[in-house]
Short mmCIF file of C-alpha atoms in Angstrom, two decimals:
data_model
loop_
_atom_site.label_atom_id
_atom_site.label_comp_id
_atom_site.label_asym_id
_atom_site.label_seq_id
_atom_site.Cartn_x
_atom_site.Cartn_y
_atom_site.Cartn_z
CA UNK A 1 90.14 112.00 62.77
CA UNK A 2 87.08 111.95 62.84
CA UNK A 3 83.62 113.93 63.38
CA UNK A 4 80.96 112.09 65.98
CA UNK A 5 79.58 114.28 67.79
CA UNK A 6 78.17 117.06 65.21
CA UNK A 7 77.39 117.11 61.83
CA UNK A 8 79.99 116.30 59.76
CA UNK A 9 82.16 119.52 58.26
CA UNK A 10 82.44 120.34 55.18
CA UNK A 11 86.35 119.46 55.08
CA UNK A 12 85.39 115.98 56.47
CA UNK A 13 82.87 115.43 53.32
CA UNK A 14 85.12 116.41 50.84
CA UNK A 15 87.83 114.24 52.37
CA UNK A 16 85.79 111.38 52.42
CA UNK A 17 85.01 111.87 48.60
CA UNK A 18 88.13 111.89 47.95
CA UNK A 19 88.63 108.24 49.40
CA UNK A 20 85.58 106.98 48.04
CA UNK A 21 87.48 105.04 46.22
CA UNK A 22 89.53 103.23 48.86
CA UNK A 23 86.78 103.35 51.21
CA UNK A 24 83.45 103.55 49.43
CA UNK A 25 81.30 101.56 52.20
CA UNK A 26 82.63 103.59 54.89
CA UNK A 27 79.95 104.10 56.76
CA UNK A 28 78.26 107.18 57.26
CA UNK A 29 79.59 109.56 60.77
CA UNK A 30 76.86 110.06 63.29
CA UNK A 31 76.46 113.43 65.20
CA UNK A 32 80.04 114.43 66.41
CA UNK A 33 82.77 116.89 67.15
CA UNK A 34 81.98 118.51 63.78
CA UNK A 35 86.09 117.94 62.91
CA UNK A 36 87.33 119.06 59.80
CA UNK A 37 89.49 116.06 58.80
CA UNK A 38 88.38 112.01 58.83
CA UNK A 39 91.17 109.99 58.83
CA UNK A 40 92.54 107.01 57.01
CA UNK A 41 91.57 104.09 59.19
CA UNK A 42 88.68 101.82 57.94
CA UNK A 43 86.22 99.74 59.28
CA UNK A 44 85.91 95.99 59.73
CA UNK A 45 83.76 96.17 56.33
CA UNK A 46 86.01 97.97 54.17
CA UNK A 47 89.46 96.96 55.01
CA UNK A 48 90.07 93.87 52.85
CA UNK A 49 92.49 91.92 54.91
CA UNK A 50 91.68 88.37 57.29
CA UNK A 51 91.11 89.79 60.64
CA UNK A 52 92.92 85.80 61.64
CA UNK A 53 95.63 86.39 58.79
CA UNK A 54 96.69 89.96 60.20
CA UNK A 55 96.51 88.67 64.17
CA UNK A 56 98.36 85.49 62.92
CA UNK A 57 100.57 87.29 60.87
CA UNK A 58 101.62 90.23 63.74
CA UNK A 59 102.01 87.41 66.22
CA UNK A 60 103.92 85.49 64.49
CA UNK A 61 106.22 88.25 63.41
CA UNK A 62 107.06 89.23 67.24
CA UNK A 63 107.25 86.17 68.21
CA UNK A 64 109.86 84.97 65.83
CA UNK A 65 111.88 88.15 66.39
CA UNK A 66 111.65 87.89 69.98
CA UNK A 67 113.32 83.98 69.60
CA UNK A 68 115.66 84.94 67.44
CA UNK A 69 117.26 87.84 69.65
CA UNK A 70 116.98 86.01 72.49
CA UNK A 71 119.51 83.71 70.60
CA UNK A 72 121.52 85.71 68.64
CA UNK A 73 121.96 89.18 70.72
CA UNK A 74 123.97 88.92 74.06
CA UNK A 75 125.50 92.25 74.26
CA UNK A 76 124.24 95.28 73.98
CA UNK A 77 125.26 96.78 70.49
CA UNK A 78 123.73 100.01 70.54
CA UNK A 79 125.85 103.03 72.35
CA UNK A 80 123.57 106.16 71.82
CA UNK A 81 125.00 109.50 71.12
CA UNK A 82 128.29 108.19 71.12
CA UNK A 83 128.02 106.34 67.53
CA UNK A 84 127.54 107.69 64.28
CA UNK A 85 129.23 108.58 60.71
CA UNK A 86 130.47 112.08 60.55
CA UNK A 87 129.11 114.10 57.87
CA UNK A 88 131.34 116.17 56.23
CA UNK A 89 132.41 119.64 58.06
CA UNK A 90 131.71 121.90 55.67
CA UNK A 91 127.91 120.13 55.54
CA UNK A 92 127.63 121.23 59.25
CA UNK A 93 128.94 124.60 59.31
CA UNK A 94 126.33 125.39 56.63
CA UNK A 95 123.86 123.42 58.89
CA UNK A 96 125.19 125.34 62.47
CA UNK A 97 125.98 128.86 59.91
CA UNK A 98 123.70 131.82 61.97
CA UNK A 99 122.26 132.49 58.65
CA UNK A 100 120.94 129.38 58.12
CA UNK A 101 119.30 129.03 61.32
CA UNK A 102 118.01 132.91 60.94
CA UNK A 103 116.77 132.03 57.45
CA UNK A 104 114.78 128.94 59.00
CA UNK A 105 112.84 130.72 62.08
CA UNK A 106 112.06 133.92 59.37
CA UNK A 107 110.77 130.65 57.28
CA UNK A 108 108.66 129.60 60.02
CA UNK A 109 107.49 132.89 61.49
CA UNK A 110 106.22 133.89 57.77
CA UNK A 111 104.30 130.47 57.40
CA UNK A 112 102.56 131.08 61.16
CA UNK A 113 101.91 134.56 59.80
CA UNK A 114 100.09 133.34 56.56
CA UNK A 115 98.19 130.74 59.26
CA UNK A 116 97.09 133.54 61.44
CA UNK A 117 95.89 136.17 58.07
CA UNK A 118 93.97 132.95 57.48
CA UNK A 119 92.26 132.42 60.68
CA UNK A 120 91.70 136.52 61.03
CA UNK A 121 90.54 137.45 57.30
CA UNK A 122 89.43 133.46 55.79
CA UNK A 123 85.78 132.68 55.45
CA UNK A 124 84.75 130.79 58.89
CA UNK A 125 84.40 127.64 56.50
CA UNK A 126 87.25 124.73 56.77
CA UNK A 127 86.35 123.53 53.07
CA UNK A 128 87.70 127.19 51.89
CA UNK A 129 90.00 128.57 54.44
CA UNK A 130 93.74 125.83 54.50
CA UNK A 131 94.34 126.96 58.50
CA UNK A 132 91.94 124.30 59.96
CA UNK A 133 94.23 121.64 57.24
CA UNK A 134 97.28 123.39 58.05
CA UNK A 135 97.07 123.31 61.66
CA UNK A 136 95.39 119.38 61.80
CA UNK A 137 97.33 117.89 58.56
CA UNK A 138 100.42 119.94 57.19
CA UNK A 139 101.87 120.34 61.18
CA UNK A 140 100.68 117.91 63.53
CA UNK A 141 100.65 114.89 60.31
CA UNK A 142 103.43 116.85 58.54
CA UNK A 143 106.03 116.66 61.54
CA UNK A 144 106.34 113.07 61.59
CA UNK A 145 107.87 112.80 58.37
CA UNK A 146 109.87 115.32 58.89
CA UNK A 147 111.20 115.28 61.71
CA UNK A 148 112.21 111.18 61.24
CA UNK A 149 113.78 112.71 57.66
CA UNK A 150 115.49 116.07 59.10
CA UNK A 151 115.64 115.47 62.56
CA UNK A 152 113.90 118.46 65.06
CA UNK A 153 112.86 120.59 62.56
CA UNK A 154 110.35 121.95 65.46
CA UNK A 155 113.24 124.02 67.11
CA UNK A 156 114.10 125.71 64.07
CA UNK A 157 110.99 126.73 62.66
CA UNK A 158 109.27 127.64 65.59
CA UNK A 159 107.40 131.14 65.55
CA UNK A 160 107.17 130.91 69.08
CA UNK A 161 111.17 130.69 69.57
CA UNK A 162 111.41 133.37 67.05
CA UNK A 163 108.81 135.89 68.83
CA UNK A 164 111.23 135.00 72.23
CA UNK A 165 114.28 135.44 70.11
CA UNK A 166 113.48 139.09 70.18
CA UNK A 167 113.39 140.36 73.71
CA UNK A 168 114.78 136.60 75.76
CA UNK A 169 114.83 137.61 79.73
CA UNK A 170 118.77 138.78 81.04
CA UNK A 171 118.69 136.53 83.99
CA UNK A 172 116.51 133.26 83.26
CA UNK A 173 115.55 131.37 86.15
CA UNK A 174 116.93 127.80 86.15
CA UNK A 175 113.81 125.27 85.41
CA UNK A 176 113.62 122.81 88.09
CA UNK A 177 114.98 118.94 86.97
CA UNK A 178 112.07 117.84 88.23
CA UNK A 179 109.31 119.14 85.95
CA UNK A 180 111.18 117.38 82.90
CA UNK A 181 108.58 117.45 79.74
CA UNK A 182 105.59 116.97 81.72
CA UNK A 183 104.08 120.16 80.58
CA UNK A 184 104.76 118.87 77.30
CA UNK A 185 103.11 115.85 77.86
CA UNK A 186 100.30 118.19 79.22
CA UNK A 187 100.14 120.59 76.16
CA UNK A 188 99.86 117.34 73.85
CA UNK A 189 96.94 115.83 75.64
CA UNK A 190 94.88 119.22 75.16
CA UNK A 191 95.64 119.39 71.52
CA UNK A 192 94.47 115.78 71.20
CA UNK A 193 91.45 116.77 72.75
CA UNK A 194 90.95 119.59 70.64
CA UNK A 195 91.70 117.87 67.50
CA UNK A 196 89.42 114.46 68.36
CA UNK A 197 86.88 115.99 70.97
CA UNK A 198 86.62 119.61 70.82
CA UNK A 199 83.16 120.93 69.32
CA UNK A 200 83.61 123.46 66.67
CA UNK A 201 87.04 122.96 66.46
CA UNK A 202 87.58 124.24 63.21
CA UNK A 203 85.81 127.33 63.71
CA UNK A 204 88.45 130.78 63.70
CA UNK A 205 86.99 131.19 67.17
CA UNK A 206 87.93 128.24 68.25
CA UNK A 207 91.58 128.01 66.48
CA UNK A 208 92.17 131.72 67.77
CA UNK A 209 91.56 130.58 71.33
CA UNK A 210 93.62 127.31 71.01
CA UNK A 211 96.60 129.39 69.43
CA UNK A 212 96.51 132.38 72.10
CA UNK A 213 96.04 130.15 75.06
CA UNK A 214 99.44 128.58 73.46
CA UNK A 215 101.39 131.25 72.89
CA UNK A 216 100.54 132.54 76.33
CA UNK A 217 101.39 129.90 78.42
CA UNK A 218 105.07 129.24 76.33
CA UNK A 219 105.89 132.77 75.35
CA UNK A 220 105.02 133.18 79.47
CA UNK A 221 107.25 130.35 80.64
CA UNK A 222 110.32 131.36 78.12
CA UNK A 223 109.99 135.11 79.64
CA UNK A 224 110.57 133.18 83.20
CA UNK A 225 113.05 130.44 82.45
CA UNK A 226 114.78 131.61 79.00
CA UNK A 227 114.49 129.65 75.76
CA UNK A 228 115.14 126.03 77.31
CA UNK A 229 111.49 126.59 78.05
CA UNK A 230 110.28 125.48 74.98
CA UNK A 231 112.18 122.06 74.73
CA UNK A 232 110.15 121.04 78.00
CA UNK A 233 106.80 122.26 77.71
CA UNK A 234 106.30 123.39 73.67
CA UNK A 235 104.08 119.98 72.91
CA UNK A 236 105.30 120.50 69.20
CA UNK A 237 108.66 121.11 70.10
CA UNK A 238 108.90 118.17 72.06
CA UNK A 239 106.82 115.88 69.54
CA UNK A 240 109.33 116.54 67.37
CA UNK A 241 112.25 115.76 69.15
CA UNK A 242 110.66 112.38 70.55
CA UNK A 243 110.21 111.12 66.97
CA UNK A 244 113.44 112.72 65.27
CA UNK A 245 115.21 109.92 67.56
CA UNK A 246 114.69 107.88 64.83
CA UNK A 247 115.91 109.91 62.16
CA UNK A 248 119.21 108.80 60.51
CA UNK A 249 120.37 112.23 61.10
CA UNK A 250 121.65 112.86 64.54
CA UNK A 251 124.07 114.57 66.71
CA UNK A 252 126.75 112.70 68.94
CA UNK A 253 127.38 113.64 72.47
CA UNK A 254 130.24 115.87 70.98
CA UNK A 255 128.25 118.01 69.01
CA UNK A 256 129.28 116.29 65.54
CA UNK A 257 126.25 116.09 63.00
CA UNK A 258 126.29 112.27 61.85
CA UNK A 259 124.63 109.62 60.36
CA UNK A 260 123.58 107.16 62.60
CA UNK A 261 121.43 103.77 62.49
CA UNK A 262 117.83 104.88 63.70
CA UNK A 263 118.68 102.11 67.01
CA UNK A 264 121.57 104.53 67.99
CA UNK A 265 119.34 107.76 68.45
CA UNK A 266 116.25 105.88 69.72
CA UNK A 267 119.17 104.72 72.61
CA UNK A 268 119.64 107.99 73.09
CA UNK A 269 116.70 109.28 74.17
CA UNK A 270 116.88 110.69 77.79
CA UNK A 271 115.22 109.27 80.73
CA UNK A 272 113.74 112.57 81.52
CA UNK A 273 110.59 113.04 83.54
CA UNK A 274 107.17 112.94 81.75
CA UNK A 275 108.61 110.74 79.30
CA UNK A 276 106.21 107.75 79.85
CA UNK A 277 103.52 110.45 80.48
CA UNK A 278 104.22 111.76 76.74
CA UNK A 279 104.52 109.09 74.73
CA UNK A 280 101.36 106.92 76.34
CA UNK A 281 99.57 110.12 75.54
CA UNK A 282 100.61 109.95 72.05
CA UNK A 283 99.55 105.97 71.66
CA UNK A 284 95.87 106.37 73.50
CA UNK A 285 95.08 109.71 71.89
CA UNK A 286 96.07 107.52 68.58
CA UNK A 287 94.26 104.77 70.13
CA UNK A 288 91.17 106.51 70.44
CA UNK A 289 91.55 107.90 67.56
CA UNK A 290 90.84 104.87 65.71
CA UNK A 291 87.79 104.15 68.31
CA UNK A 292 85.86 107.27 67.63
CA UNK A 293 85.26 105.35 63.99
CA UNK A 294 83.42 102.18 65.47
CA UNK A 295 80.17 102.91 65.08
CA UNK A 296 79.26 101.22 68.55
CA UNK A 297 81.32 104.21 70.11
CA UNK A 298 79.19 106.60 67.58
CA UNK A 299 76.55 105.02 69.15
CA UNK A 300 77.85 105.17 72.55
CA UNK A 301 78.25 108.97 71.67
CA UNK A 302 74.50 109.69 70.53
CA UNK A 303 73.00 108.22 73.46
CA UNK A 304 74.85 109.09 76.88
CA UNK A 305 73.04 110.88 79.31
CA UNK A 306 75.98 112.62 79.87
CA UNK A 307 76.12 114.27 76.48
CA UNK A 308 78.80 113.88 73.79
CA UNK A 309 81.55 115.81 74.67
CA UNK A 310 82.14 114.62 78.12
CA UNK A 311 81.58 111.19 77.01
CA UNK A 312 84.20 111.55 74.36
CA UNK A 313 86.80 113.34 76.87
CA UNK A 314 86.05 110.41 79.24
CA UNK A 315 86.83 107.91 76.45
CA UNK A 316 90.08 109.58 75.52
CA UNK A 317 91.35 110.15 78.94
CA UNK A 318 90.41 106.45 79.78
CA UNK A 319 92.00 105.37 76.68
CA UNK A 320 95.50 107.20 77.48
CA UNK A 321 94.90 105.93 81.24
CA UNK A 322 94.63 102.09 79.48
CA UNK A 323 97.62 102.17 77.89
CA UNK A 324 99.69 104.00 80.40
CA UNK A 325 98.01 101.28 82.82
CA UNK A 326 99.79 98.47 80.80
CA UNK A 327 102.87 100.21 80.45
CA UNK A 328 102.68 100.63 84.55
CA UNK A 329 102.38 97.36 85.82
CA UNK A 330 104.52 95.69 83.13
CA UNK A 331 107.14 98.31 84.52
CA UNK A 332 106.59 96.92 87.62
CA UNK A 333 106.88 93.02 86.93
CA UNK A 334 110.28 94.33 85.41
CA UNK A 335 111.15 95.74 88.60
CA UNK A 336 110.13 92.80 91.09
CA UNK A 337 112.23 90.08 88.37
CA UNK A 338 115.49 92.61 88.72
CA UNK A 339 115.68 95.11 92.13
CA UNK A 340 118.34 96.38 91.02
CA UNK A 341 116.62 97.94 88.40
CA UNK A 342 115.86 101.50 90.27
CA UNK A 343 113.82 103.25 86.91
CA UNK A 344 111.70 100.58 85.02
CA UNK A 345 109.07 103.12 83.89
CA UNK A 346 111.88 105.30 82.04
CA UNK A 347 114.46 102.77 81.55
CA UNK A 348 112.18 101.09 78.50
CA UNK A 349 109.82 104.09 77.73
CA UNK A 350 112.28 104.67 74.42
CA UNK A 351 111.26 100.95 73.11
CA UNK A 352 107.37 102.93 73.00
CA UNK A 353 108.73 105.45 70.40
CA UNK A 354 108.46 102.95 67.26
CA UNK A 355 105.05 102.07 68.25
CA UNK A 356 103.68 105.40 68.19
CA UNK A 357 105.30 106.11 64.72
CA UNK A 358 103.44 103.06 63.55
CA UNK A 359 100.06 104.08 65.07
CA UNK A 360 100.76 107.49 63.79
CA UNK A 361 101.33 106.18 60.01
CA UNK A 362 98.64 103.61 59.83
CA UNK A 363 96.18 106.07 60.94
CA UNK A 364 97.15 108.91 59.58
CA UNK A 365 98.70 108.28 56.55
CA UNK A 366 95.92 108.73 53.87
CA UNK A 367 94.85 111.72 55.59
CA UNK A 368 98.30 113.31 54.86
CA UNK A 369 98.48 112.44 50.93
CA UNK A 370 95.08 113.31 50.40
CA UNK A 371 94.14 116.78 52.78
CA UNK A 372 97.70 117.71 52.89
CA UNK A 373 97.84 118.77 49.02
CA UNK A 374 94.44 119.78 49.51
CA UNK A 375 95.15 122.16 51.88
CA UNK A 376 98.46 123.62 49.77
CA UNK A 377 96.04 123.87 47.12
CA UNK A 378 93.61 126.30 48.76
CA UNK A 379 96.79 128.12 50.49
CA UNK A 380 97.37 129.05 47.18
CA UNK A 381 94.30 130.46 46.24
CA UNK A 382 92.50 127.15 44.69
CA UNK A 383 88.36 127.36 45.01
CA UNK A 384 86.80 123.96 45.97
CA UNK A 385 89.95 122.69 45.87
CA UNK A 386 89.37 118.99 45.65
CA UNK A 387 91.79 116.30 47.63
CA UNK A 388 93.37 113.64 45.17
CA UNK A 389 92.44 110.39 44.81
CA UNK A 390 94.89 107.86 46.82
CA UNK A 391 97.31 106.08 45.33
CA UNK A 392 97.06 102.81 46.92
CA UNK A 393 93.55 100.88 46.89
CA UNK A 394 92.20 98.88 49.36
CA UNK A 395 94.15 96.58 49.63
CA UNK A 396 97.55 98.10 49.52
CA UNK A 397 96.37 100.38 52.20
CA UNK A 398 95.25 97.93 54.83
CA UNK A 399 98.09 96.51 54.39
CA UNK A 400 100.56 99.54 55.06
CA UNK A 401 97.95 100.06 57.99
CA UNK A 402 98.94 96.47 59.45
CA UNK A 403 102.66 96.51 58.31
CA UNK A 404 103.56 100.16 60.27
CA UNK A 405 101.81 98.72 63.74
CA UNK A 406 103.54 95.17 63.17
CA UNK A 407 106.51 97.20 62.62
CA UNK A 408 106.71 99.48 64.67
CA UNK A 409 106.33 96.57 67.55
CA UNK A 410 109.16 94.87 65.86
CA UNK A 411 111.35 97.93 66.18
CA UNK A 412 110.22 98.44 70.03
CA UNK A 413 111.06 94.79 70.68
CA UNK A 414 114.38 95.03 68.95
CA UNK A 415 115.28 98.40 71.13
CA UNK A 416 113.72 96.86 74.49
CA UNK A 417 116.21 93.42 73.78
CA UNK A 418 118.99 95.74 73.53
CA UNK A 419 118.40 97.55 76.86
CA UNK A 420 117.51 94.46 78.69
CA UNK A 421 120.66 92.86 77.78
CA UNK A 422 122.21 95.81 79.41
CA UNK A 423 120.63 96.11 82.71
CA UNK A 424 119.90 92.49 83.20
CA UNK A 425 122.09 89.75 84.08
CA UNK A 426 123.23 87.31 81.74
CA UNK A 427 121.00 84.22 82.91
CA UNK A 428 117.97 86.54 83.04
CA UNK A 429 117.95 89.06 80.45
CA UNK A 430 115.83 87.15 78.16
CA UNK A 431 113.51 86.29 80.78
CA UNK A 432 113.35 89.67 81.87
CA UNK A 433 111.84 90.65 79.01
CA UNK A 434 108.98 88.32 79.07
CA UNK A 435 106.97 91.59 80.61
CA UNK A 436 107.76 93.83 77.66
CA UNK A 437 107.23 91.54 75.52
CA UNK A 438 103.58 90.61 76.46
CA UNK A 439 103.14 94.28 76.45
CA UNK A 440 104.28 94.96 72.85
CA UNK A 441 101.87 91.56 71.59
CA UNK A 442 98.43 93.73 73.86
CA UNK A 443 99.16 96.74 71.97
CA UNK A 444 99.64 94.95 68.70
CA UNK A 445 96.50 93.45 69.10
CA UNK A 446 94.95 96.50 70.17
CA UNK A 447 96.27 98.49 67.40
CA UNK A 448 95.13 95.76 64.57
CA UNK A 449 91.56 95.52 66.51
CA UNK A 450 91.30 99.50 66.06
CA UNK A 451 91.60 98.89 62.45
CA UNK A 452 88.99 95.97 62.04
CA UNK A 453 86.92 96.67 64.65
#
């Protein structure tokens, strides 16, 4: 996350100091958005990795995986929510016990109350108030490892679900199937706009207004459609649930808690309306976050006749639209190659989730391990808390970023191949993946380009 449209916020300055050992030559952000937190993506001069080797290694990894799958993987092996090794019954009883669910909901409500009290009573200064870091780091970034390890945790911790459970509607209306998770996709887009574009997005006034709007929409929808509304419209719950598809913990179709390969969980991703939009928002917004570090883009914002905020808004929308357009062209090519494939958009959308995870890891890892502890220390009452120095040097951080992106794409290739051999005739299963393979290469090279541009 970068501050590119106003004066650099104090928290960004603190984070920049904490990352000085890794990014000693990082350019000073220009006038920008006043974002509180700078993400860990370096620019060309501070990424100690040859662009040639980064591109060549990524392309080689994708090509080798594609050829190996084509030769060795001729039938679908993933079984979705029918797979998994059951965990002990006693463990499932504890996990599903009403007392456990109540305790987790209470924990989420207490954390939300502490966050709200800091907003209402704390100083309007992100360098002394942990609320901005709690939202932009502990929640937004922290949901990634939490969901990967534990499953869809936000469903259990959501304070809005806790509030709704106090007075649920007696006769909720059915939610139209066509709605899907489109409301959550819109919510994610609005949140990323708040995070990356909105001016003064660490001020208590802005955060309270955003919180009030979010609560009103979620509780109002739940009052009309019941608690199923959250699974379709709460951006954080949908975000957590999609990432949890890659968790080794999951539920079989019969409700059993199981350990399974993340590929099986990924294969069980529902092909619901709005899935493509949601994943494209995750990919496009993260791509824009990387672009916003570019000196050329900073100059564009400073000199744009439209003004920095409208220009940044258009840039964010363009990044999401570009990701969606590329995937749409790929889906159209798949449809031309197999006329019996009636849902090309949603059939392969699950293969984009590992890519989104790779982008999120590459862009936000250093942010989480530096600003996360600092936020916790501020919440504990520490004054002038400094972010800990990164435990990865420049070479280690560069390697992690490129590895995360390439690994995400390789996992996407595997998921797409398994779905392809299931949907395409055997004689066209490999050829039918060529549009997806081309898309993966484009996304990979674009993601690495954002790291070194």
